[in-house]
PDB file of C-alpha atoms in Angstrom:
ATOM      1  CA  UNK A1203      12.944  22.266   2.466  1.00 42.00           C
ATOM      2  CA  UNK A1204       9.447  21.207   1.485  1.00 43.00           C
ATOM      3  CA  UNK A1205      10.410  20.681  -2.171  1.00 56.00           C
ATOM      4  CA  UNK A1206      13.153  18.246  -1.130  1.00 64.00           C
ATOM      5  CA  UNK A1207      11.022  16.596   1.550  1.00 81.00           C
ATOM      6  CA  UNK A1208      12.309  15.721   4.986  1.00 92.00           C
ATOM      7  CA  UNK A1209      12.419  13.250   7.860  1.00 96.00           C
ATOM      8  CA  UNK A1210      10.926  13.552  11.347  1.00 97.00           C
ATOM      9  CA  UNK A1211      11.496  11.222  14.293  1.00 97.00           C
ATOM     10  CA  UNK A1212       9.039  11.656  17.152  1.00 96.00           C
ATOM     11  CA  UNK A1213       8.023  15.036  15.751  1.00 94.00           C
ATOM     12  CA  UNK A1214      11.541  16.476  15.342  1.00 95.00           C
ATOM     13  CA  UNK A1215      13.538  16.904  12.153  1.00 94.00           C
ATOM     14  CA  UNK A1216      16.235  14.233  12.032  1.00 94.00           C
ATOM     15  CA  UNK A1217      18.842  12.632   9.798  1.00 91.00           C
ATOM     16  CA  UNK A1218      19.620   9.488  11.809  1.00 92.00           C
ATOM     17  CA  UNK A1219      17.646   6.775  13.602  1.00 91.00           C
ATOM     18  CA  UNK A1220      18.318   6.435  17.353  1.00 93.00           C
ATOM     19  CA  UNK A1221      19.511   2.976  18.395  1.00 95.00           C
ATOM     20  CA  UNK A1222      18.573   0.447  19.523  1.00 96.00           C
ATOM     21  CA  UNK A1223      15.324   0.157  17.562  1.00 97.00           C
ATOM     22  CA  UNK A1224      13.228  -3.002  17.326  1.00 97.00           C
ATOM     23  CA  UNK A1225      11.901  -1.971  13.948  1.00 97.00           C
ATOM     24  CA  UNK A1226      15.416  -2.232  12.533  1.00 96.00           C
ATOM     25  CA  UNK A1227      16.380  -5.307  14.557  1.00 96.00           C
ATOM     26  CA  UNK A1228      13.242  -7.419  14.164  1.00 97.00           C
ATOM     27  CA  UNK A1229      10.845  -5.621  11.836  1.00 97.00           C
ATOM     28  CA  UNK A1230       8.792  -4.980  14.979  1.00 98.00           C
ATOM     29  CA  UNK A1231       6.508  -2.269  13.689  1.00 98.00           C
ATOM     30  CA  UNK A1232       4.150  -1.042  10.998  1.00 98.00           C
ATOM     31  CA  UNK A1233       4.048   1.502   8.210  1.00 98.00           C
ATOM     32  CA  UNK A1234       1.664   3.381   5.979  1.00 98.00           C
ATOM     33  CA  UNK A1235       2.399   5.099   2.665  1.00 98.00           C
ATOM     34  CA  UNK A1236       0.183   8.121   2.084  1.00 98.00           C
ATOM     35  CA  UNK A1237      -0.329  10.158  -1.060  1.00 98.00           C
ATOM     36  CA  UNK A1238      -0.397  13.873  -0.198  1.00 98.00           C
ATOM     37  CA  UNK A1239      -1.162  16.993  -2.169  1.00 97.00           C
ATOM     38  CA  UNK A1240       0.615  19.660  -0.182  1.00 95.00           C
ATOM     39  CA  UNK A1241      -0.378  19.136   3.438  1.00 96.00           C
ATOM     40  CA  UNK A1242      -3.508  17.130   2.584  1.00 97.00           C
ATOM     41  CA  UNK A1243      -3.290  13.299   2.551  1.00 98.00           C
ATOM     42  CA  UNK A1244      -5.685  11.147   0.541  1.00 98.00           C
ATOM     43  CA  UNK A1245      -7.925   8.604   2.309  1.00 98.00           C
ATOM     44  CA  UNK A1246      -6.358   9.403   5.676  1.00 98.00           C
ATOM     45  CA  UNK A1247      -9.097   7.662   7.677  1.00 98.00           C
ATOM     46  CA  UNK A1248      -8.435   4.372   5.852  1.00 98.00           C
ATOM     47  CA  UNK A1249      -4.730   4.570   6.643  1.00 98.00           C
ATOM     48  CA  UNK A1250      -5.375   5.393  10.299  1.00 98.00           C
ATOM     49  CA  UNK A1251      -7.841   2.512  10.665  1.00 98.00           C
ATOM     50  CA  UNK A1252      -5.442  -0.004   9.115  1.00 98.00           C
ATOM     51  CA  UNK A1253      -2.604   1.302  11.275  1.00 98.00           C
ATOM     52  CA  UNK A1254      -4.725   0.911  14.401  1.00 98.00           C
ATOM     53  CA  UNK A1255      -5.604  -2.643  13.363  1.00 97.00           C
ATOM     54  CA  UNK A1256      -1.894  -3.397  13.022  1.00 98.00           C
ATOM     55  CA  UNK A1257      -1.060  -1.788  16.369  1.00 98.00           C
ATOM     56  CA  UNK A1258      -3.706  -3.959  18.033  1.00 98.00           C
ATOM     57  CA  UNK A1259      -2.422  -7.083  16.270  1.00 98.00           C
ATOM     58  CA  UNK A1260       1.157  -6.479  17.416  1.00 98.00           C
ATOM     59  CA  UNK A1261       0.101  -5.517  20.940  1.00 97.00           C
ATOM     60  CA  UNK A1262       1.488  -1.985  20.934  1.00 97.00           C
ATOM     61  CA  UNK A1263       0.578   0.338  23.799  1.00 96.00           C
ATOM     62  CA  UNK A1264      -1.917   3.126  22.964  1.00 95.00           C
ATOM     63  CA  UNK A1265       0.077   5.352  20.637  1.00 96.00           C
ATOM     64  CA  UNK A1266      -2.315   6.527  17.900  1.00 96.00           C
ATOM     65  CA  UNK A1267      -2.938  10.025  19.398  1.00 96.00           C
ATOM     66  CA  UNK A1268       0.824  10.615  19.466  1.00 95.00           C
ATOM     67  CA  UNK A1269       1.144   9.332  15.895  1.00 97.00           C
ATOM     68  CA  UNK A1270      -1.539  11.743  14.732  1.00 96.00           C
ATOM     69  CA  UNK A1271       0.155  14.611  16.541  1.00 96.00           C
ATOM     70  CA  UNK A1272       3.474  13.909  14.807  1.00 96.00           C
ATOM     71  CA  UNK A1273       1.666  13.512  11.488  1.00 96.00           C
ATOM     72  CA  UNK A1274       0.174  17.004  11.864  1.00 95.00           C
ATOM     73  CA  UNK A1275       3.675  18.390  12.491  1.00 94.00           C
ATOM     74  CA  UNK A1276       5.161  16.885   9.343  1.00 95.00           C
ATOM     75  CA  UNK A1277       2.154  17.779   7.175  1.00 95.00           C
ATOM     76  CA  UNK A1278       2.346  21.346   8.417  1.00 93.00           C
ATOM     77  CA  UNK A1279       5.775  21.644   6.815  1.00 91.00           C
ATOM     78  CA  UNK A1280       4.144  21.039   3.414  1.00 93.00           C
ATOM     79  CA  UNK A1281       1.635  23.897   3.579  1.00 92.00           C
ATOM     80  CA  UNK A1282       3.824  26.118   1.418  1.00 90.00           C
ATOM     81  CA  UNK A1283       3.531  23.644  -1.482  1.00 92.00           C
ATOM     82  CA  UNK A1284      -0.245  23.224  -1.877  1.00 92.00           C
ATOM     83  CA  UNK A1285      -0.048  21.953  -5.470  1.00 92.00           C
ATOM     84  CA  UNK A1286       2.895  19.575  -5.087  1.00 95.00           C
ATOM     85  CA  UNK A1287       2.399  15.841  -4.698  1.00 97.00           C
ATOM     86  CA  UNK A1288       4.301  13.931  -2.004  1.00 97.00           C
ATOM     87  CA  UNK A1289       4.737  10.380  -0.769  1.00 98.00           C
ATOM     88  CA  UNK A1290       4.598  10.321   3.029  1.00 98.00           C
ATOM     89  CA  UNK A1291       5.804   7.177   4.754  1.00 98.00           C
ATOM     90  CA  UNK A1292       4.636   6.849   8.338  1.00 98.00           C
ATOM     91  CA  UNK A1293       6.526   4.193  10.314  1.00 98.00           C
ATOM     92  CA  UNK A1294       5.778   3.164  13.886  1.00 98.00           C
ATOM     93  CA  UNK A1295       8.331   0.900  15.572  1.00 98.00           C
ATOM     94  CA  UNK A1296       8.154  -0.498  19.080  1.00 98.00           C
ATOM     95  CA  UNK A1297      11.233   1.631  19.827  1.00 97.00           C
ATOM     96  CA  UNK A1298      14.200   0.453  21.853  1.00 95.00           C
ATOM     97  CA  UNK A1299      14.432  -2.346  24.369  1.00 92.00           C
ATOM     98  CA  UNK A1300      16.687  -4.990  25.885  1.00 93.00           C
ATOM     99  CA  UNK A1301      18.328  -7.653  23.778  1.00 93.00           C
ATOM    100  CA  UNK A1302      16.105 -10.520  22.645  1.00 95.00           C
ATOM    101  CA  UNK A1303      12.873 -11.101  20.768  1.00 97.00           C
ATOM    102  CA  UNK A1304      10.507 -10.530  23.697  1.00 96.00           C
ATOM    103  CA  UNK A1305       8.989  -7.030  23.556  1.00 96.00           C
ATOM    104  CA  UNK A1306       9.748  -4.753  26.516  1.00 95.00           C
ATOM    105  CA  UNK A1307       7.021  -4.610  29.147  1.00 93.00           C
ATOM    106  CA  UNK A1308       7.043  -0.803  29.003  1.00 94.00           C
ATOM    107  CA  UNK A1309       7.527  -0.146  25.307  1.00 95.00           C
ATOM    108  CA  UNK A1310       7.956   3.409  24.033  1.00 96.00           C
ATOM    109  CA  UNK A1311       7.015   3.340  20.347  1.00 97.00           C
ATOM    110  CA  UNK A1312       8.949   5.528  17.946  1.00 97.00           C
ATOM    111  CA  UNK A1313       7.326   7.444  15.066  1.00 98.00           C
ATOM    112  CA  UNK A1314       9.343   8.004  11.902  1.00 98.00           C
ATOM    113  CA  UNK A1315       7.875  10.117   9.086  1.00 98.00           C
ATOM    114  CA  UNK A1316       9.617  10.596   5.752  1.00 97.00           C
ATOM    115  CA  UNK A1317       8.278  12.893   3.021  1.00 97.00           C
ATOM    116  CA  UNK A1318       9.459  12.572  -0.590  1.00 96.00           C
ATOM    117  CA  UNK A1319       8.272  14.777  -3.488  1.00 96.00           C
ATOM    118  CA  UNK A1320       6.661  13.022  -6.451  1.00 96.00           C
ATOM    119  CA  UNK A1321       7.290  14.064 -10.041  1.00 93.00           C
ATOM    120  CA  UNK A1322       3.970  12.921 -11.492  1.00 94.00           C
ATOM    121  CA  UNK A1323       0.507  14.395 -11.089  1.00 97.00           C
ATOM    122  CA  UNK A1324      -1.644  11.807  -9.307  1.00 97.00           C
ATOM    123  CA  UNK A1325      -4.689  13.047 -11.207  1.00 97.00           C
ATOM    124  CA  UNK A1326      -3.229  11.736 -14.480  1.00 97.00           C
ATOM    125  CA  UNK A1327      -3.663   8.017 -15.232  1.00 97.00           C
ATOM    126  CA  UNK A1328      -0.611   5.842 -15.749  1.00 98.00           C
ATOM    127  CA  UNK A1329      -0.179   3.890 -19.006  1.00 98.00           C
ATOM    128  CA  UNK A1330      -1.334   0.258 -19.036  1.00 98.00           C
ATOM    129  CA  UNK A1331       1.138  -2.026 -17.287  1.00 98.00           C
ATOM    130  CA  UNK A1332       2.957  -5.106 -18.522  1.00 98.00           C
ATOM    131  CA  UNK A1333       2.781  -7.842 -15.881  1.00 98.00           C
ATOM    132  CA  UNK A1334       4.982 -10.870 -15.389  1.00 98.00           C
ATOM    133  CA  UNK A1335       4.698 -13.816 -13.026  1.00 98.00           C
ATOM    134  CA  UNK A1336       6.824 -14.050  -9.880  1.00 98.00           C
ATOM    135  CA  UNK A1337       8.685 -17.248  -9.070  1.00 98.00           C
ATOM    136  CA  UNK A1338       8.452 -16.413  -5.350  1.00 98.00           C
ATOM    137  CA  UNK A1339       5.236 -17.183  -3.492  1.00 98.00           C
ATOM    138  CA  UNK A1340       3.967 -15.213  -0.518  1.00 98.00           C
ATOM    139  CA  UNK A1341       4.458 -16.878   2.842  1.00 97.00           C
ATOM    140  CA  UNK A1342       1.267 -17.537   4.765  1.00 97.00           C
ATOM    141  CA  UNK A1343       0.634 -16.198   8.266  1.00 97.00           C
ATOM    142  CA  UNK A1344      -3.054 -15.481   8.929  1.00 97.00           C
ATOM    143  CA  UNK A1345      -2.248 -13.624  12.162  1.00 97.00           C
ATOM    144  CA  UNK A1346      -0.437 -10.963  10.118  1.00 97.00           C
ATOM    145  CA  UNK A1347      -2.541 -11.017   6.937  1.00 97.00           C
ATOM    146  CA  UNK A1348      -3.835  -7.647   5.806  1.00 97.00           C
ATOM    147  CA  UNK A1349      -1.623  -5.352   7.913  1.00 97.00           C
ATOM    148  CA  UNK A1350       1.511  -3.506   6.747  1.00 97.00           C
ATOM    149  CA  UNK A1351       4.171  -4.754   9.131  1.00 98.00           C
ATOM    150  CA  UNK A1352       7.826  -3.880   8.593  1.00 98.00           C
ATOM    151  CA  UNK A1353       8.906  -7.325   7.359  1.00 96.00           C
ATOM    152  CA  UNK A1354       9.039  -6.711   3.585  1.00 97.00           C
ATOM    153  CA  UNK A1355      11.824  -9.030   2.416  1.00 97.00           C
ATOM    154  CA  UNK A1356       9.412 -10.915   0.173  1.00 98.00           C
ATOM    155  CA  UNK A1357       8.506  -7.653  -1.560  1.00 98.00           C
ATOM    156  CA  UNK A1358      12.206  -6.817  -1.961  1.00 98.00           C
ATOM    157  CA  UNK A1359      12.809 -10.138  -3.721  1.00 98.00           C
ATOM    158  CA  UNK A1360       9.756  -9.701  -5.959  1.00 98.00           C
ATOM    159  CA  UNK A1361      10.822  -6.163  -6.897  1.00 98.00           C
ATOM    160  CA  UNK A1362      14.302  -7.422  -7.816  1.00 98.00           C
ATOM    161  CA  UNK A1363      12.804 -10.169  -9.986  1.00 98.00           C
ATOM    162  CA  UNK A1364      10.449  -7.639 -11.567  1.00 98.00           C
ATOM    163  CA  UNK A1365      13.443  -5.532 -12.581  1.00 98.00           C
ATOM    164  CA  UNK A1366      15.184  -8.581 -14.063  1.00 98.00           C
ATOM    165  CA  UNK A1367      12.076  -9.435 -16.068  1.00 98.00           C
ATOM    166  CA  UNK A1368      11.767  -5.798 -17.185  1.00 98.00           C
ATOM    167  CA  UNK A1369       8.086  -5.701 -16.284  1.00 98.00           C
ATOM    168  CA  UNK A1370       6.004  -3.051 -14.550  1.00 98.00           C
ATOM    169  CA  UNK A1371       4.793  -5.518 -11.912  1.00 98.00           C
ATOM    170  CA  UNK A1372       4.663  -9.232 -11.130  1.00 98.00           C
ATOM    171  CA  UNK A1373       1.676 -11.345 -10.124  1.00 98.00           C
ATOM    172  CA  UNK A1374       2.407 -13.225  -6.886  1.00 98.00           C
ATOM    173  CA  UNK A1375       0.614 -16.374  -5.717  1.00 98.00           C
ATOM    174  CA  UNK A1376       0.300 -18.007  -2.297  1.00 98.00           C
ATOM    175  CA  UNK A1377       1.798 -21.357  -1.319  1.00 98.00           C
ATOM    176  CA  UNK A1378      -1.158 -23.206  -2.900  1.00 97.00           C
ATOM    177  CA  UNK A1379      -0.661 -21.421  -6.223  1.00 98.00           C
ATOM    178  CA  UNK A1380      -3.661 -19.102  -6.002  1.00 98.00           C
ATOM    179  CA  UNK A1381      -3.300 -15.481  -7.082  1.00 98.00           C
ATOM    180  CA  UNK A1382      -2.988 -12.987  -4.206  1.00 98.00           C
ATOM    181  CA  UNK A1383      -1.673  -9.671  -5.558  1.00 98.00           C
ATOM    182  CA  UNK A1384       1.080  -7.955  -7.466  1.00 98.00           C
ATOM    183  CA  UNK A1385       4.325  -7.153  -5.700  1.00 98.00           C
ATOM    184  CA  UNK A1386       3.205  -3.732  -4.514  1.00 98.00           C
ATOM    185  CA  UNK A1387      -0.522  -3.540  -5.010  1.00 98.00           C
ATOM    186  CA  UNK A1388      -3.866  -5.298  -5.053  1.00 98.00           C
ATOM    187  CA  UNK A1389      -5.273  -6.975  -8.129  1.00 98.00           C
ATOM    188  CA  UNK A1390      -8.788  -6.792  -9.626  1.00 98.00           C
ATOM    189  CA  UNK A1391     -10.355  -8.773 -12.471  1.00 98.00           C
ATOM    190  CA  UNK A1392     -13.493  -8.133 -14.493  1.00 97.00           C
ATOM    191  CA  UNK A1393     -14.747 -11.670 -14.969  1.00 95.00           C
ATOM    192  CA  UNK A1394     -18.170 -12.739 -16.169  1.00 89.00           C
ATOM    193  CA  UNK A1395     -19.511  -9.228 -15.734  1.00 88.00           C
ATOM    194  CA  UNK A1396     -18.347  -9.202 -12.133  1.00 94.00           C
ATOM    195  CA  UNK A1397     -15.521  -7.362 -10.350  1.00 98.00           C
ATOM    196  CA  UNK A1398     -13.345  -9.881  -8.503  1.00 98.00           C
ATOM    197  CA  UNK A1399     -10.368  -9.456  -6.162  1.00 98.00           C
ATOM    198  CA  UNK A1400      -8.404 -12.166  -4.323  1.00 98.00           C
ATOM    199  CA  UNK A1401      -9.405 -12.718  -0.697  1.00 97.00           C
ATOM    200  CA  UNK A1402      -6.601 -12.051   1.791  1.00 98.00           C
ATOM    201  CA  UNK A1403      -7.353 -14.147   4.855  1.00 97.00           C
ATOM    202  CA  UNK A1404      -3.969 -15.888   5.032  1.00 97.00           C
ATOM    203  CA  UNK A1405      -1.489 -13.523   3.359  1.00 98.00           C
ATOM    204  CA  UNK A1406      -1.222 -10.242   1.467  1.00 98.00           C
ATOM    205  CA  UNK A1407      -1.840  -6.607   2.356  1.00 98.00           C
ATOM    206  CA  UNK A1408      -5.348  -5.141   2.429  1.00 98.00           C
ATOM    207  CA  UNK A1409      -4.608  -1.919   0.576  1.00 98.00           C
ATOM    208  CA  UNK A1410      -6.392   1.354   1.198  1.00 98.00           C
ATOM    209  CA  UNK A1411      -7.196   1.732  -2.528  1.00 98.00           C
ATOM    210  CA  UNK A1412      -8.498  -1.836  -2.589  1.00 98.00           C
ATOM    211  CA  UNK A1413     -10.815  -0.914   0.271  1.00 98.00           C
ATOM    212  CA  UNK A1414     -11.905   2.261  -1.528  1.00 98.00           C
ATOM    213  CA  UNK A1415     -12.760   0.268  -4.661  1.00 98.00           C
ATOM    214  CA  UNK A1416     -14.808  -2.203  -2.610  1.00 98.00           C
ATOM    215  CA  UNK A1417     -16.493   0.298  -0.263  1.00 97.00           C
ATOM    216  CA  UNK A1418     -16.817   3.467  -2.353  1.00 97.00           C
ATOM    217  CA  UNK A1419     -15.923   3.590  -5.996  1.00 98.00           C
ATOM    218  CA  UNK A1420     -17.381   0.332  -7.337  1.00 98.00           C
ATOM    219  CA  UNK A1421     -20.733   0.736  -5.462  1.00 97.00           C
ATOM    220  CA  UNK A1422     -20.978   4.300  -6.802  1.00 97.00           C
ATOM    221  CA  UNK A1423     -20.864   2.823 -10.317  1.00 96.00           C
ATOM    222  CA  UNK A1424     -23.344   0.054  -9.475  1.00 95.00           C
ATOM    223  CA  UNK A1425     -20.626  -2.611  -9.455  1.00 95.00           C
ATOM    224  CA  UNK A1426     -20.511  -5.448  -6.935  1.00 92.00           C
ATOM    225  CA  UNK A1427     -17.116  -6.761  -5.840  1.00 97.00           C
ATOM    226  CA  UNK A1428     -16.495 -10.393  -4.905  1.00 98.00           C
ATOM    227  CA  UNK A1429     -13.551 -11.316  -2.691  1.00 98.00           C
ATOM    228  CA  UNK A1430     -12.675 -14.963  -3.382  1.00 98.00           C
ATOM    229  CA  UNK A1431      -9.808 -17.294  -4.275  1.00 98.00           C
ATOM    230  CA  UNK A1432      -8.487 -16.628  -7.794  1.00 98.00           C
ATOM    231  CA  UNK A1433      -6.772 -19.222  -9.977  1.00 98.00           C
ATOM    232  CA  UNK A1434      -3.915 -18.089 -12.259  1.00 97.00           C
ATOM    233  CA  UNK A1435      -5.793 -19.308 -15.355  1.00 96.00           C
ATOM    234  CA  UNK A1436      -8.586 -16.837 -14.593  1.00 97.00           C
ATOM    235  CA  UNK A1437      -6.301 -13.871 -15.269  1.00 97.00           C
ATOM    236  CA  UNK A1438      -6.167 -14.581 -19.010  1.00 95.00           C
ATOM    237  CA  UNK A1439      -9.923 -15.248 -19.015  1.00 96.00           C
ATOM    238  CA  UNK A1440     -10.725 -11.829 -17.575  1.00 97.00           C
ATOM    239  CA  UNK A1441     -12.154  -9.163 -19.848  1.00 97.00           C
ATOM    240  CA  UNK A1442     -10.145  -6.576 -17.921  1.00 97.00           C
ATOM    241  CA  UNK A1443      -7.378  -6.518 -15.325  1.00 98.00           C
ATOM    242  CA  UNK A1444      -6.017  -3.715 -13.144  1.00 98.00           C
ATOM    243  CA  UNK A1445      -4.132  -3.179  -9.896  1.00 98.00           C
ATOM    244  CA  UNK A1446      -3.984  -0.402  -7.340  1.00 98.00           C
ATOM    245  CA  UNK A1447      -1.857   1.080  -4.593  1.00 98.00           C
ATOM    246  CA  UNK A1448      -1.667   4.356  -2.702  1.00 98.00           C
ATOM    247  CA  UNK A1449       0.824   6.144  -4.963  1.00 98.00           C
ATOM    248  CA  UNK A1450      -0.130   4.806  -8.398  1.00 97.00           C
ATOM    249  CA  UNK A1451      -3.858   4.828  -7.815  1.00 98.00           C
ATOM    250  CA  UNK A1452      -5.628   2.474 -10.248  1.00 98.00           C
ATOM    251  CA  UNK A1453      -3.508   1.220 -13.141  1.00 98.00           C
ATOM    252  CA  UNK A1454      -4.873  -0.843 -16.043  1.00 98.00           C
ATOM    253  CA  UNK A1455      -3.029  -3.932 -17.278  1.00 98.00           C
ATOM    254  CA  UNK A1456      -2.107  -4.337 -20.943  1.00 98.00           C
ATOM    255  CA  UNK A1457      -0.698  -7.866 -20.739  1.00 98.00           C
ATOM    256  CA  UNK A1458      -0.271 -10.705 -18.273  1.00 97.00           C
ATOM    257  CA  UNK A1459       0.776 -14.190 -19.304  1.00 91.00           C
ATOM    258  CA  UNK A1460      -1.447 -15.148 -22.210  1.00 89.00           C
ATOM    259  CA  UNK A1461      -3.882 -12.285 -21.647  1.00 94.00           C
ATOM    260  CA  UNK A1462      -3.863  -9.051 -23.648  1.00 97.00           C
ATOM    261  CA  UNK A1463      -6.137  -6.046 -23.129  1.00 98.00           C
ATOM    262  CA  UNK A1464      -6.396  -2.858 -25.163  1.00 96.00           C
ATOM    263  CA  UNK A1465      -9.596  -1.551 -23.580  1.00 96.00           C
ATOM    264  CA  UNK A1466     -10.046  -0.749 -19.885  1.00 98.00           C
ATOM    265  CA  UNK A1467     -13.499   0.827 -19.441  1.00 98.00           C
ATOM    266  CA  UNK A1468     -14.051  -0.385 -15.863  1.00 98.00           C
ATOM    267  CA  UNK A1469     -10.664   0.764 -14.625  1.00 98.00           C
ATOM    268  CA  UNK A1470     -11.076   4.105 -16.377  1.00 98.00           C
ATOM    269  CA  UNK A1471     -14.499   4.656 -14.820  1.00 98.00           C
ATOM    270  CA  UNK A1472     -13.212   3.728 -11.364  1.00 98.00           C
ATOM    271  CA  UNK A1473     -10.190   5.984 -11.815  1.00 98.00           C
ATOM    272  CA  UNK A1474     -12.426   8.937 -12.664  1.00 98.00           C
ATOM    273  CA  UNK A1475     -14.486   8.182  -9.583  1.00 98.00           C
ATOM    274  CA  UNK A1476     -11.336   7.954  -7.437  1.00 98.00           C
ATOM    275  CA  UNK A1477     -10.394  11.527  -8.333  1.00 98.00           C
ATOM    276  CA  UNK A1478     -13.203  12.704  -6.060  1.00 96.00           C
ATOM    277  CA  UNK A1479     -11.220  11.365  -3.067  1.00 97.00           C
ATOM    278  CA  UNK A1480      -7.990  13.128  -3.980  1.00 97.00           C
ATOM    279  CA  UNK A1481      -7.152  16.290  -2.037  1.00 94.00           C
TER     280      UNK A1481
END
């Protein structure tokens, strides 16, 4: 069972989602994607803190202790595979409720956990990526910026365009044309001897690996990180480009628009440092 993964709803093995569910109907909920080695997730505290921020933003009742309890149950099922890598998706919806947009006064959040085995070893770096440019631009909603809510239609459209372009990822801008991220990850540039990442005050997801680069891995290497607006032309001017997410870790970029890179010393050094936070 653990090799194939599994699904748990409110701590019980399941194959179907109970209805009604506001997560399905309105995207009324949040999710986290965790990288696990056996029963041990990476950077768990970062995921829990972002989830709690999202729960507060959406006005959920206190549910984090129950979420952690269900997480322990699902992770316990992976103890027999200590050297296997898994993707664990933790979804919290507001649960059921009466018809209409207004959330129920007495909401009973629902916790859905899905575990999927990964074929690659997360300790091995991925090859440099080929990036394209997305035609879609992220919508702007500062009240929801940073959190991982369930409304991911923009990401679906970007992923479909990425497949059509036959690229590894696409750079996505905001409505003003400034660079925000790739479709499923946060972007970093080495520019003028400085590590730069787009600021995310009005759109985008504040990734756990992005936070680890800013708070842990870059400072450990004596690197300062600036969060600021980034113009598309700056990508080609960078001496190095890479992106990160929870499952891929840190991935160097080989090409993006007019920029080409065959050396990635900063990304490689940060990747080596990131291995210390893997289980």
